[in-house]
C-alpha cells in the first residue's frame, strides 16, 4: 500500500518515520507471510504492535519530516539493509541522522527529492552514516560542503548519485574519498572540463563516471594528466554533452583503463548518419569494448577501421586525423569500395496493340494488375477488359505466347526479359473474368 493511500485521523498530525512505519506495516495493511513479524510493543510505545520489518524499506512520498522515537526505530529496524525515503519532507540532518543511527546495518540510503538546500550537515553527527555504501541524493540541492562531510565519514562508500542538483561547479575538499567507484552526476550544469578534472582528485578509485546531460564542452587534459587523475576509470557516459571536436574523442584514449563509452546526442555527431557515427567513433577508440551500450565484436571493429580509412583517404594531408595513419599502417591503403546500384532495374519490352508497337519499361516487382492499369493509361485503351500475353523472344517458337492471367502475380515470376513482347488483346464483351477492370 502506498503512503498516499493511507488515511490519517488528524491531518495536522506530524508525519514521523515511526508513524509511517506503523501505518504501512501494520498487520491490517501488510499481511503476515510477507516478511513482517509482529511482536509485543515496547512499554510506552505509541505503536500498538512491534513490527519486525522487511530488510528493504520503501517509504516514498509519505510526508515524513521527523524521525520519531529512536527506541522504536531501533526495535523495528535492527536488520534493515536498504532504506528509500525519496519524495519526503526531511530538511533537517539531525532528524535524518536519528533514523540512520538507529539502523546499524544500513547499506543503501535514498534521500532524493527531500528539501536539503542550504541545510548543512555537522561533522559531529556525520559518523552515523559510516556503514552506508550506496547514497542517493538526487534533486536535493545538497551543497558540496555537505557532500564532502558525508564522504569523509563513509569510508566504505561505493556509489554516489548527485543528479539534478543544479551544480555548475565542483567544490574541492582537502580529504578524498578513496573507496568511491561510481559517481553519477547526470543533469547538472557543468560546462568546463576543469570542473570534471576535480573528480579525479576527489575520487581517485573512480571506475564509472556518468556525466550525461551536462554541457561539458571538451575533454581538456593531456595524456599524462588523465592517466594520473583517472587511473581506474573504465566507463564514462557523455551522452547529450557539448562535445564538438574529434580531438575530444581521441583524448578518451588517454584514460588508461577505459573500455565502456557512451557518447550519443553530442553536437559533433549531428551531421553524420547512424552508420557513420558508430563506425567513426569505434575506429577512434581502439581499446573500448562497449560503445553506447553495445558490445563490439572483432569483425565490427575491423569493418569500422577499414571504413575509417576509406572515409578519410581523399582528405588533404593536413586534415587527416592521427588515427588514420595508425590504421593505414595496420591495413595499408585500401581501394574504394565498388558502388553497387541496388535500385530496381527496369526491363524494356515491346508492347503490341493492334498495329501499334511501343517500347515500355517494366518494374518486374509490379503485378499483372498494375501492368494492365499502366498500359490502359499509356495506350488509352477502351474501358472494357484487356488480356495480356507474354511472348518470350527466345522461346516463343517452342512454347508460344503465355497469357498473364493472375492479377496479383508479380511480373518477375513470368521470366520476362529485355526485348520480350507483351501482346494486348481486347476481351470479348460477353466474357467475364476475375481480372477484369
PDB file of N, CA, C and O in Angstrom, residues 59-117:
ATOM      1  N   UNK A  59       9.624   3.861   1.550  1.00  0.00           N
ATOM      2  CA  UNK A  59       8.666   4.784   2.150  1.00  0.00           C
ATOM      3  C   UNK A  59       8.643   6.087   1.353  1.00  0.00           C
ATOM      4  O   UNK A  59       8.806   7.182   1.892  1.00  0.00           O
ATOM      5  N   UNK A  60       8.436   5.974   0.054  1.00  0.00           N
ATOM      6  CA  UNK A  60       8.410   7.143  -0.833  1.00  0.00           C
ATOM      7  C   UNK A  60       7.151   7.983  -0.625  1.00  0.00           C
ATOM      8  O   UNK A  60       6.060   7.448  -0.441  1.00  0.00           O
ATOM      9  N   UNK A  61       7.325   9.299  -0.716  1.00  0.00           N
ATOM     10  CA  UNK A  61       6.188  10.225  -0.790  1.00  0.00           C
ATOM     11  C   UNK A  61       5.193  10.005   0.354  1.00  0.00           C
ATOM     12  O   UNK A  61       3.987   9.879   0.136  1.00  0.00           O
ATOM     13  N   UNK A  62       5.702   9.950   1.541  1.00  0.00           N
ATOM     14  CA  UNK A  62       4.861   9.702   2.729  1.00  0.00           C
ATOM     15  C   UNK A  62       4.721  10.941   3.613  1.00  0.00           C
ATOM     16  O   UNK A  62       4.122  10.864   4.688  1.00  0.00           O
ATOM     17  N   UNK A  63       5.310  12.061   3.213  1.00  0.00           N
ATOM     18  CA  UNK A  63       5.214  13.279   4.021  1.00  0.00           C
ATOM     19  C   UNK A  63       6.056  13.257   5.270  1.00  0.00           C
ATOM     20  O   UNK A  63       5.828  14.047   6.203  1.00  0.00           O
ATOM     21  N   UNK A  64       7.051  12.372   5.353  1.00  0.00           N
ATOM     22  CA  UNK A  64       7.884  12.240   6.558  1.00  0.00           C
ATOM     23  C   UNK A  64       8.754  13.488   6.733  1.00  0.00           C
ATOM     24  O   UNK A  64       9.478  13.883   5.826  1.00  0.00           O
ATOM     25  N   UNK A  65       8.676  14.097   7.911  1.00  0.00           N
ATOM     26  CA  UNK A  65       9.518  15.265   8.199  1.00  0.00           C
ATOM     27  C   UNK A  65      10.343  15.099   9.468  1.00  0.00           C
ATOM     28  O   UNK A  65      11.282  15.848   9.699  1.00  0.00           O
ATOM     29  N   UNK A  66       9.989  14.101  10.297  1.00  0.00           N
ATOM     30  CA  UNK A  66      10.689  13.868  11.564  1.00  0.00           C
ATOM     31  C   UNK A  66      10.999  12.376  11.711  1.00  0.00           C
ATOM     32  O   UNK A  66      10.404  11.528  11.044  1.00  0.00           O
ATOM     33  N   UNK A  67      11.902  12.079  12.634  1.00  0.00           N
ATOM     34  CA  UNK A  67      12.283  10.686  12.857  1.00  0.00           C
ATOM     35  C   UNK A  67      11.292   9.959  13.752  1.00  0.00           C
ATOM     36  O   UNK A  67      10.883   8.826  13.457  1.00  0.00           O
ATOM     37  N   UNK A  68      10.901  10.555  14.833  1.00  0.00           N
ATOM     38  CA  UNK A  68      10.110   9.849  15.826  1.00  0.00           C
ATOM     39  C   UNK A  68      11.014   9.240  16.890  1.00  0.00           C
ATOM     40  O   UNK A  68      12.208   9.571  16.980  1.00  0.00           O
ATOM     41  N   UNK A  69      10.451   8.372  17.701  1.00  0.00           N
ATOM     42  CA  UNK A  69      11.180   7.826  18.837  1.00  0.00           C
ATOM     43  C   UNK A  69      12.319   6.910  18.392  1.00  0.00           C
ATOM     44  O   UNK A  69      12.108   5.954  17.660  1.00  0.00           O
ATOM     45  N   UNK A  70      13.519   7.206  18.868  1.00  0.00           N
ATOM     46  CA  UNK A  70      14.702   6.441  18.475  1.00  0.00           C
ATOM     47  C   UNK A  70      14.584   4.969  18.893  1.00  0.00           C
ATOM     48  O   UNK A  70      14.945   4.068  18.150  1.00  0.00           O
ATOM     49  N   UNK A  71      14.050   4.726  20.090  1.00  0.00           N
ATOM     50  CA  UNK A  71      13.982   3.347  20.573  1.00  0.00           C
ATOM     51  C   UNK A  71      13.045   2.503  19.717  1.00  0.00           C
ATOM     52  O   UNK A  71      13.272   1.306  19.525  1.00  0.00           O
ATOM     53  N   UNK A  72      11.988   3.112  19.202  1.00  0.00           N
ATOM     54  CA  UNK A  72      11.090   2.380  18.305  1.00  0.00           C
ATOM     55  C   UNK A  72      11.804   2.014  17.007  1.00  0.00           C
ATOM     56  O   UNK A  72      11.665   0.906  16.506  1.00  0.00           O
ATOM     57  N   UNK A  73      12.568   2.959  16.452  1.00  0.00           N
ATOM     58  CA  UNK A  73      13.297   2.685  15.208  1.00  0.00           C
ATOM     59  C   UNK A  73      14.296   1.561  15.436  1.00  0.00           C
ATOM     60  O   UNK A  73      14.417   0.635  14.625  1.00  0.00           O
ATOM     61  N   UNK A  74      15.000   1.618  16.558  1.00  0.00           N
ATOM     62  CA  UNK A  74      15.975   0.572  16.875  1.00  0.00           C
ATOM     63  C   UNK A  74      15.293  -0.786  17.004  1.00  0.00           C
ATOM     64  O   UNK A  74      15.811  -1.815  16.554  1.00  0.00           O
ATOM     65  N   UNK A  75      14.103  -0.792  17.617  1.00  0.00           N
ATOM     66  CA  UNK A  75      13.397  -2.052  17.811  1.00  0.00           C
ATOM     67  C   UNK A  75      12.878  -2.617  16.495  1.00  0.00           C
ATOM     68  O   UNK A  75      12.910  -3.825  16.263  1.00  0.00           O
ATOM     69  N   UNK A  76      12.422  -1.734  15.629  1.00  0.00           N
ATOM     70  CA  UNK A  76      11.810  -2.180  14.374  1.00  0.00           C
ATOM     71  C   UNK A  76      12.833  -2.504  13.300  1.00  0.00           C
ATOM     72  O   UNK A  76      12.610  -3.369  12.447  1.00  0.00           O
ATOM     73  N   UNK A  77      13.958  -1.796  13.250  1.00  0.00           N
ATOM     74  CA  UNK A  77      14.828  -1.776  12.056  1.00  0.00           C
ATOM     75  C   UNK A  77      16.211  -2.371  12.283  1.00  0.00           C
ATOM     76  O   UNK A  77      17.150  -2.053  11.532  1.00  0.00           O
ATOM     77  N   UNK A  78      16.369  -3.225  13.276  1.00  0.00           N
ATOM     78  CA  UNK A  78      17.697  -3.734  13.597  1.00  0.00           C
ATOM     79  C   UNK A  78      18.359  -4.460  12.428  1.00  0.00           C
ATOM     80  O   UNK A  78      19.590  -4.477  12.321  1.00  0.00           O
ATOM     81  N   UNK A  79      17.558  -5.059  11.557  1.00  0.00           N
ATOM     82  CA  UNK A  79      18.137  -5.853  10.462  1.00  0.00           C
ATOM     83  C   UNK A  79      17.951  -5.198   9.092  1.00  0.00           C
ATOM     84  O   UNK A  79      18.270  -5.791   8.069  1.00  0.00           O
ATOM     85  N   UNK A  80      17.428  -3.969   9.031  1.00  0.00           N
ATOM     86  CA  UNK A  80      17.170  -3.309   7.744  1.00  0.00           C
ATOM     87  C   UNK A  80      18.489  -2.975   7.046  1.00  0.00           C
ATOM     88  O   UNK A  80      19.430  -2.465   7.659  1.00  0.00           O
ATOM     89  N   UNK A  81      18.533  -3.273   5.718  1.00  0.00           N
ATOM     90  CA  UNK A  81      19.739  -3.025   4.920  1.00  0.00           C
ATOM     91  C   UNK A  81      19.570  -1.872   3.939  1.00  0.00           C
ATOM     92  O   UNK A  81      20.537  -1.184   3.623  1.00  0.00           O
ATOM     93  N   UNK A  82      18.346  -1.668   3.450  1.00  0.00           N
ATOM     94  CA  UNK A  82      18.113  -0.635   2.439  1.00  0.00           C
ATOM     95  C   UNK A  82      16.921   0.218   2.855  1.00  0.00           C
ATOM     96  O   UNK A  82      15.884  -0.318   3.270  1.00  0.00           O
ATOM     97  N   UNK A  83      17.071   1.538   2.685  1.00  0.00           N
ATOM     98  CA  UNK A  83      16.034   2.476   3.093  1.00  0.00           C
ATOM     99  C   UNK A  83      15.839   3.527   2.004  1.00  0.00           C
ATOM    100  O   UNK A  83      16.767   4.267   1.671  1.00  0.00           O
ATOM    101  N   UNK A  84      14.624   3.566   1.441  1.00  0.00           N
ATOM    102  CA  UNK A  84      14.277   4.530   0.391  1.00  0.00           C
ATOM    103  C   UNK A  84      13.299   5.538   0.964  1.00  0.00           C
ATOM    104  O   UNK A  84      12.132   5.223   1.224  1.00  0.00           O
ATOM    105  N   UNK A  85      13.780   6.778   1.147  1.00  0.00           N
ATOM    106  CA  UNK A  85      12.972   7.866   1.716  1.00  0.00           C
ATOM    107  C   UNK A  85      12.754   8.999   0.710  1.00  0.00           C
ATOM    108  O   UNK A  85      12.550  10.156   1.099  1.00  0.00           O
ATOM    109  N   UNK A  86      12.762   8.685  -0.573  1.00  0.00           N
ATOM    110  CA  UNK A  86      12.610   9.714  -1.610  1.00  0.00           C
ATOM    111  C   UNK A  86      11.243  10.390  -1.522  1.00  0.00           C
ATOM    112  O   UNK A  86      10.268   9.806  -1.057  1.00  0.00           O
ATOM    113  N   UNK A  87      11.212  11.643  -1.982  1.00  0.00           N
ATOM    114  CA  UNK A  87       9.966  12.425  -2.070  1.00  0.00           C
ATOM    115  C   UNK A  87       9.295  12.641  -0.709  1.00  0.00           C
ATOM    116  O   UNK A  87       8.067  12.644  -0.606  1.00  0.00           O
ATOM    117  N   UNK A  88      10.072  12.817   0.340  1.00  0.00           N
ATOM    118  CA  UNK A  88       9.511  13.170   1.641  1.00  0.00           C
ATOM    119  C   UNK A  88       9.826  14.629   1.957  1.00  0.00           C
ATOM    120  O   UNK A  88      10.239  15.390   1.078  1.00  0.00           O
ATOM    121  N   UNK A  89       9.648  15.011   3.207  1.00  0.00           N
ATOM    122  CA  UNK A  89       9.833  16.413   3.615  1.00  0.00           C
ATOM    123  C   UNK A  89      10.945  16.554   4.658  1.00  0.00           C
ATOM    124  O   UNK A  89      10.896  17.442   5.501  1.00  0.00           O
ATOM    125  N   UNK A  90      11.936  15.692   4.578  1.00  0.00           N
ATOM    126  CA  UNK A  90      13.058  15.757   5.505  1.00  0.00           C
ATOM    127  C   UNK A  90      13.976  16.925   5.136  1.00  0.00           C
ATOM    128  O   UNK A  90      14.498  16.978   4.024  1.00  0.00           O
ATOM    129  N   UNK A  91      14.156  17.840   6.042  1.00  0.00           N
ATOM    130  CA  UNK A  91      15.003  19.005   5.776  1.00  0.00           C
ATOM    131  C   UNK A  91      15.921  19.326   6.952  1.00  0.00           C
ATOM    132  O   UNK A  91      16.444  20.440   7.055  1.00  0.00           O
ATOM    133  N   UNK A  92      16.126  18.337   7.796  1.00  0.00           N
ATOM    134  CA  UNK A  92      16.977  18.521   8.972  1.00  0.00           C
ATOM    135  C   UNK A  92      17.860  17.290   9.091  1.00  0.00           C
ATOM    136  O   UNK A  92      17.374  16.171   9.298  1.00  0.00           O
ATOM    137  N   UNK A  93      19.171  17.488   8.960  1.00  0.00           N
ATOM    138  CA  UNK A  93      20.090  16.356   9.040  1.00  0.00           C
ATOM    139  C   UNK A  93      20.076  15.699  10.414  1.00  0.00           C
ATOM    140  O   UNK A  93      20.414  14.516  10.551  1.00  0.00           O
ATOM    141  N   UNK A  94      19.686  16.429  11.440  1.00  0.00           N
ATOM    142  CA  UNK A  94      19.573  15.820  12.772  1.00  0.00           C
ATOM    143  C   UNK A  94      18.498  14.731  12.754  1.00  0.00           C
ATOM    144  O   UNK A  94      18.687  13.650  13.335  1.00  0.00           O
ATOM    145  N   UNK A  95      17.370  15.011  12.111  1.00  0.00           N
ATOM    146  CA  UNK A  95      16.305  14.011  12.038  1.00  0.00           C
ATOM    147  C   UNK A  95      16.747  12.816  11.195  1.00  0.00           C
ATOM    148  O   UNK A  95      16.495  11.661  11.540  1.00  0.00           O
ATOM    149  N   UNK A  96      17.418  13.106  10.096  1.00  0.00           N
ATOM    150  CA  UNK A  96      17.897  12.015   9.236  1.00  0.00           C
ATOM    151  C   UNK A  96      18.912  11.165   9.989  1.00  0.00           C
ATOM    152  O   UNK A  96      18.884   9.927   9.926  1.00  0.00           O
ATOM    153  N   UNK A  97      19.810  11.810  10.724  1.00  0.00           N
ATOM    154  CA  UNK A  97      20.840  11.058  11.442  1.00  0.00           C
ATOM    155  C   UNK A  97      20.232  10.219  12.562  1.00  0.00           C
ATOM    156  O   UNK A  97      20.737   9.139  12.889  1.00  0.00           O
ATOM    157  N   UNK A  98      19.128  10.688  13.159  1.00  0.00           N
ATOM    158  CA  UNK A  98      18.443   9.883  14.175  1.00  0.00           C
ATOM    159  C   UNK A  98      17.934   8.578  13.561  1.00  0.00           C
ATOM    160  O   UNK A  98      18.063   7.497  14.144  1.00  0.00           O
ATOM    161  N   UNK A  99      17.358   8.678  12.358  1.00  0.00           N
ATOM    162  CA  UNK A  99      16.874   7.477  11.668  1.00  0.00           C
ATOM    163  C   UNK A  99      18.038   6.552  11.338  1.00  0.00           C
ATOM    164  O   UNK A  99      18.026   5.363  11.653  1.00  0.00           O
ATOM    165  N   UNK A 100      19.078   7.116  10.722  1.00  0.00           N
ATOM    166  CA  UNK A 100      20.196   6.302  10.241  1.00  0.00           C
ATOM    167  C   UNK A 100      20.958   5.676  11.401  1.00  0.00           C
ATOM    168  O   UNK A 100      21.367   4.504  11.343  1.00  0.00           O
ATOM    169  N   UNK A 101      21.143   6.416  12.469  1.00  0.00           N
ATOM    170  CA  UNK A 101      21.897   5.882  13.607  1.00  0.00           C
ATOM    171  C   UNK A 101      21.183   4.729  14.292  1.00  0.00           C
ATOM    172  O   UNK A 101      21.808   3.947  15.007  1.00  0.00           O
ATOM    173  N   UNK A 102      19.892   4.631  14.063  1.00  0.00           N
ATOM    174  CA  UNK A 102      19.100   3.560  14.679  1.00  0.00           C
ATOM    175  C   UNK A 102      18.997   2.329  13.784  1.00  0.00           C
ATOM    176  O   UNK A 102      18.303   1.379  14.142  1.00  0.00           O
ATOM    177  N   UNK A 103      19.652   2.374  12.622  1.00  0.00           N
ATOM    178  CA  UNK A 103      19.636   1.236  11.682  1.00  0.00           C
ATOM    179  C   UNK A 103      21.089   0.820  11.481  1.00  0.00           C
ATOM    180  O   UNK A 103      21.782   1.281  10.564  1.00  0.00           O
ATOM    181  N   UNK A 104      21.612  -0.048  12.325  1.00  0.00           N
ATOM    182  CA  UNK A 104      23.061  -0.281  12.384  1.00  0.00           C
ATOM    183  C   UNK A 104      23.663  -0.959  11.153  1.00  0.00           C
ATOM    184  O   UNK A 104      24.874  -0.854  10.950  1.00  0.00           O
ATOM    185  N   UNK A 105      22.850  -1.618  10.330  1.00  0.00           N
ATOM    186  CA  UNK A 105      23.394  -2.342   9.186  1.00  0.00           C
ATOM    187  C   UNK A 105      23.006  -1.698   7.849  1.00  0.00           C
ATOM    188  O   UNK A 105      23.045  -2.360   6.813  1.00  0.00           O
ATOM    189  N   UNK A 106      22.665  -0.417   7.865  1.00  0.00           N
ATOM    190  CA  UNK A 106      22.190   0.252   6.652  1.00  0.00           C
ATOM    191  C   UNK A 106      23.281   0.318   5.592  1.00  0.00           C
ATOM    192  O   UNK A 106      24.372   0.845   5.831  1.00  0.00           O
ATOM    193  N   UNK A 107      22.965  -0.209   4.403  1.00  0.00           N
ATOM    194  CA  UNK A 107      23.906  -0.240   3.281  1.00  0.00           C
ATOM    195  C   UNK A 107      23.516   0.767   2.197  1.00  0.00           C
ATOM    196  O   UNK A 107      24.377   1.389   1.590  1.00  0.00           O
ATOM    197  N   UNK A 108      22.206   0.939   1.950  1.00  0.00           N
ATOM    198  CA  UNK A 108      21.693   1.794   0.880  1.00  0.00           C
ATOM    199  C   UNK A 108      20.746   2.824   1.469  1.00  0.00           C
ATOM    200  O   UNK A 108      19.821   2.474   2.215  1.00  0.00           O
ATOM    201  N   UNK A 109      20.962   4.108   1.111  1.00  0.00           N
ATOM    202  CA  UNK A 109      20.102   5.186   1.596  1.00  0.00           C
ATOM    203  C   UNK A 109      19.749   6.109   0.442  1.00  0.00           C
ATOM    204  O   UNK A 109      20.633   6.650  -0.223  1.00  0.00           O
ATOM    205  N   UNK A 110      18.440   6.288   0.215  1.00  0.00           N
ATOM    206  CA  UNK A 110      17.957   7.173  -0.844  1.00  0.00           C
ATOM    207  C   UNK A 110      17.190   8.328  -0.208  1.00  0.00           C
ATOM    208  O   UNK A 110      16.124   8.139   0.369  1.00  0.00           O
ATOM    209  N   UNK A 111      17.753   9.541  -0.337  1.00  0.00           N
ATOM    210  CA  UNK A 111      17.120  10.758   0.185  1.00  0.00           C
ATOM    211  C   UNK A 111      16.670  11.683  -0.941  1.00  0.00           C
ATOM    212  O   UNK A 111      16.416  12.873  -0.709  1.00  0.00           O
ATOM    213  N   UNK A 112      16.550  11.196  -2.141  1.00  0.00           N
ATOM    214  CA  UNK A 112      16.217  12.019  -3.300  1.00  0.00           C
ATOM    215  C   UNK A 112      14.929  12.817  -3.082  1.00  0.00           C
ATOM    216  O   UNK A 112      13.990  12.365  -2.436  1.00  0.00           O
ATOM    217  N   UNK A 113      14.917  14.015  -3.656  1.00  0.00           N
ATOM    218  CA  UNK A 113      13.756  14.893  -3.658  1.00  0.00           C
ATOM    219  C   UNK A 113      13.315  15.340  -2.263  1.00  0.00           C
ATOM    220  O   UNK A 113      12.181  15.773  -2.068  1.00  0.00           O
ATOM    221  N   UNK A 114      14.194  15.238  -1.281  1.00  0.00           N
ATOM    222  CA  UNK A 114      13.939  15.883   0.008  1.00  0.00           C
ATOM    223  C   UNK A 114      14.557  17.283  -0.023  1.00  0.00           C
ATOM    224  O   UNK A 114      15.613  17.484  -0.638  1.00  0.00           O
ATOM    225  N   UNK A 115      13.942  18.266   0.637  1.00  0.00           N
ATOM    226  CA  UNK A 115      14.404  19.664   0.532  1.00  0.00           C
ATOM    227  C   UNK A 115      15.607  19.949   1.421  1.00  0.00           C
ATOM    228  O   UNK A 115      15.468  20.460   2.533  1.00  0.00           O
ATOM    229  N   UNK A 116      16.790  19.643   0.918  1.00  0.00           N
ATOM    230  CA  UNK A 116      18.011  19.798   1.714  1.00  0.00           C
ATOM    231  C   UNK A 116      18.866  20.987   1.273  1.00  0.00           C
ATOM    232  O   UNK A 116      20.032  21.092   1.650  1.00  0.00           O
ATOM    233  N   UNK A 117      18.303  21.878   0.496  1.00  0.00           N
ATOM    234  CA  UNK A 117      19.041  23.057   0.049  1.00  0.00           C
ATOM    235  C   UNK A 117      19.354  23.969   1.241  1.00  0.00           C
ATOM    236  O   UNK A 117      18.469  24.302   2.036  1.00  0.00           O
TER     237      UNK A 117
END
